[in-house]
Amino acid sequence: VTVSDDGDLKIDRIVAATDPGTAVNPQQIEAQVEGSFVYGLSALLYGKITFENGEAQQKNFDTFDSLRIAAMPKVETIVMPSGGFWGGVGEPTIAVAAPAVLNAIYAATGKRIRKLPIKDQNLREA
């Protein structure tokens, strides 16, 4: 990641390795991994539900912010089939997006982020 002096975050690239067990269609696996990072990064960067009078204000995708294609980093997917039992390939990478980026922010700034979403945090160097 790159964090500017103003605290603007840019996720430069993601490298993800996955073991699908048996890889029937490696290109589809790559597409699923890349797509799952959109969801994982969206939650990390923008995922916030607000309530007004006991009602959630973000009720669907049109009112819940997500990562736009122009902001999506390059994703390099390494498919490492072990030949074992078939497993999911898209879902696991949703969960690893946030910790990977948060650790990269720490490496870049020396500052630990303890609350999400990132859009609400000050990322200037510690």
Short mmCIF file of C-alpha atoms in Angstrom, two decimals:
data_model
loop_
_atom_site.label_atom_id
_atom_site.label_comp_id
_atom_site.label_asym_id
_atom_site.label_seq_id
_atom_site.Cartn_x
_atom_site.Cartn_y
_atom_site.Cartn_z
CA VAL A 1 0.00 0.00 0.00
CA THR A 2 0.91 3.62 -0.32
CA VAL A 3 -0.22 6.22 2.22
CA SER A 4 0.25 9.83 1.11
CA ASP A 5 1.35 12.64 3.44
CA ASP A 6 -2.32 13.68 3.51
CA GLY A 7 -3.33 10.21 4.69
CA ASP A 8 -4.82 9.03 1.39
CA LEU A 9 -4.63 5.27 0.96
CA LYS A 10 -3.79 3.50 -2.29
CA ILE A 11 -3.74 -0.27 -2.41
CA ASP A 12 -1.09 -0.89 -5.03
CA ARG A 13 -1.54 -4.61 -5.63
CA ILE A 14 -2.64 -7.84 -4.05
CA VAL A 15 -0.95 -11.20 -4.41
CA ALA A 16 -3.16 -14.09 -3.32
CA ALA A 17 -2.41 -17.81 -3.32
CA THR A 18 -5.20 -20.34 -3.04
CA ASP A 19 -5.44 -24.11 -2.86
CA PRO A 20 -8.72 -25.18 -4.46
CA GLY A 21 -7.97 -28.87 -3.99
CA THR A 22 -8.56 -29.78 -7.62
CA ALA A 23 -8.46 -26.90 -10.12
CA VAL A 24 -10.95 -27.67 -12.87
CA ASN A 25 -10.94 -24.16 -14.36
CA PRO A 26 -7.98 -22.05 -13.19
CA GLN A 27 -9.20 -18.91 -15.01
CA GLN A 28 -12.54 -19.10 -13.19
CA ILE A 29 -10.69 -19.51 -9.90
CA GLU A 30 -8.68 -16.36 -10.63
CA ALA A 31 -11.88 -14.46 -11.43
CA GLN A 32 -13.54 -15.60 -8.20
CA VAL A 33 -10.53 -14.59 -6.11
CA GLU A 34 -10.36 -11.18 -7.78
CA GLY A 35 -14.08 -10.61 -7.32
CA SER A 36 -14.00 -11.61 -3.68
CA PHE A 37 -11.38 -8.96 -2.99
CA VAL A 38 -13.87 -6.34 -4.18
CA TYR A 39 -16.20 -7.39 -1.33
CA GLY A 40 -13.44 -7.72 1.25
CA LEU A 41 -11.86 -4.37 0.40
CA SER A 42 -15.26 -2.66 0.24
CA ALA A 43 -16.03 -3.82 3.77
CA LEU A 44 -12.62 -2.66 4.96
CA LEU A 45 -12.74 0.73 3.30
CA TYR A 46 -16.42 1.69 3.42
CA GLY A 47 -18.36 -0.93 5.40
CA LYS A 48 -20.47 1.04 7.80
CA ILE A 49 -24.14 0.65 8.63
CA THR A 50 -25.80 3.69 10.15
CA PHE A 51 -29.16 3.80 11.88
CA GLU A 52 -31.75 6.51 12.09
CA ASN A 53 -34.82 6.05 14.29
CA GLY A 54 -33.91 2.37 14.67
CA GLU A 55 -33.79 1.78 10.90
CA ALA A 56 -30.71 0.91 8.86
CA GLN A 57 -29.98 3.59 6.27
CA GLN A 58 -27.99 1.30 3.98
CA LYS A 59 -30.63 -1.14 2.80
CA ASN A 60 -29.24 -2.36 -0.49
CA PHE A 61 -26.27 -2.00 -2.84
CA ASP A 62 -27.51 1.36 -4.11
CA THR A 63 -27.07 2.88 -0.62
CA PHE A 64 -24.02 0.90 0.50
CA ASP A 65 -20.71 2.13 -0.88
CA SER A 66 -18.40 -0.36 -2.57
CA LEU A 67 -15.02 -0.25 -4.25
CA ARG A 68 -15.20 1.10 -7.79
CA ILE A 69 -13.32 -0.51 -10.64
CA ALA A 70 -10.96 2.47 -11.03
CA ALA A 71 -9.83 2.06 -7.40
CA MET A 72 -9.45 -1.72 -7.56
CA PRO A 73 -5.82 -2.80 -7.24
CA LYS A 74 -4.23 -5.35 -9.53
CA VAL A 75 -4.80 -8.83 -8.13
CA GLU A 76 -2.26 -11.54 -8.91
CA THR A 77 -3.75 -14.94 -8.17
CA ILE A 78 -1.56 -17.99 -7.68
CA VAL A 79 -3.55 -21.21 -8.04
CA MET A 80 -1.81 -24.01 -6.13
CA PRO A 81 -3.93 -27.16 -6.50
CA SER A 82 -2.96 -29.86 -4.02
CA GLY A 83 -5.18 -32.48 -5.67
CA GLY A 84 -7.21 -32.75 -2.49
CA PHE A 85 -10.93 -32.31 -1.96
CA TRP A 86 -12.57 -29.47 -3.88
CA GLY A 87 -13.05 -26.35 -1.82
CA GLY A 88 -14.33 -22.81 -2.12
CA VAL A 89 -12.05 -20.27 -3.74
CA GLY A 90 -13.95 -16.98 -3.62
CA GLU A 91 -15.14 -16.89 -0.05
CA PRO A 92 -11.81 -17.39 1.78
CA THR A 93 -10.20 -14.31 0.26
CA ILE A 94 -12.97 -12.02 1.49
CA ALA A 95 -11.78 -12.64 5.04
CA VAL A 96 -8.06 -12.05 4.38
CA ALA A 97 -8.40 -8.69 2.62
CA ALA A 98 -8.77 -6.56 5.76
CA PRO A 99 -5.92 -8.02 7.85
CA ALA A 100 -3.53 -7.97 4.89
CA VAL A 101 -4.21 -4.30 4.12
CA LEU A 102 -4.19 -3.30 7.80
CA ASN A 103 -0.77 -4.92 8.26
CA ALA A 104 0.49 -3.17 5.11
CA ILE A 105 -0.75 0.17 6.49
CA TYR A 106 1.16 -0.53 9.70
CA ALA A 107 4.31 -1.36 7.71
CA ALA A 108 3.93 1.88 5.72
CA THR A 109 3.05 4.23 8.58
CA GLY A 110 3.87 2.58 11.91
CA LYS A 111 0.25 3.15 12.91
CA ARG A 112 -2.19 0.39 13.87
CA ILE A 113 -5.77 0.88 12.75
CA ARG A 114 -8.20 -0.57 15.31
CA LYS A 115 -11.54 0.62 13.95
CA LEU A 116 -13.23 0.23 10.60
CA PRO A 117 -14.12 1.42 8.07
CA ILE A 118 -10.85 2.93 6.95
CA LYS A 119 -12.62 5.91 5.37
CA ASP A 120 -13.27 7.16 8.92
CA GLN A 121 -9.64 6.83 10.08
CA ASN A 122 -6.67 9.19 9.98
CA LEU A 123 -3.89 7.34 8.17
CA ARG A 124 -1.19 9.97 8.50
CA GLU A 125 2.08 8.54 9.71
CA ALA A 126 2.38 7.93 13.42
#
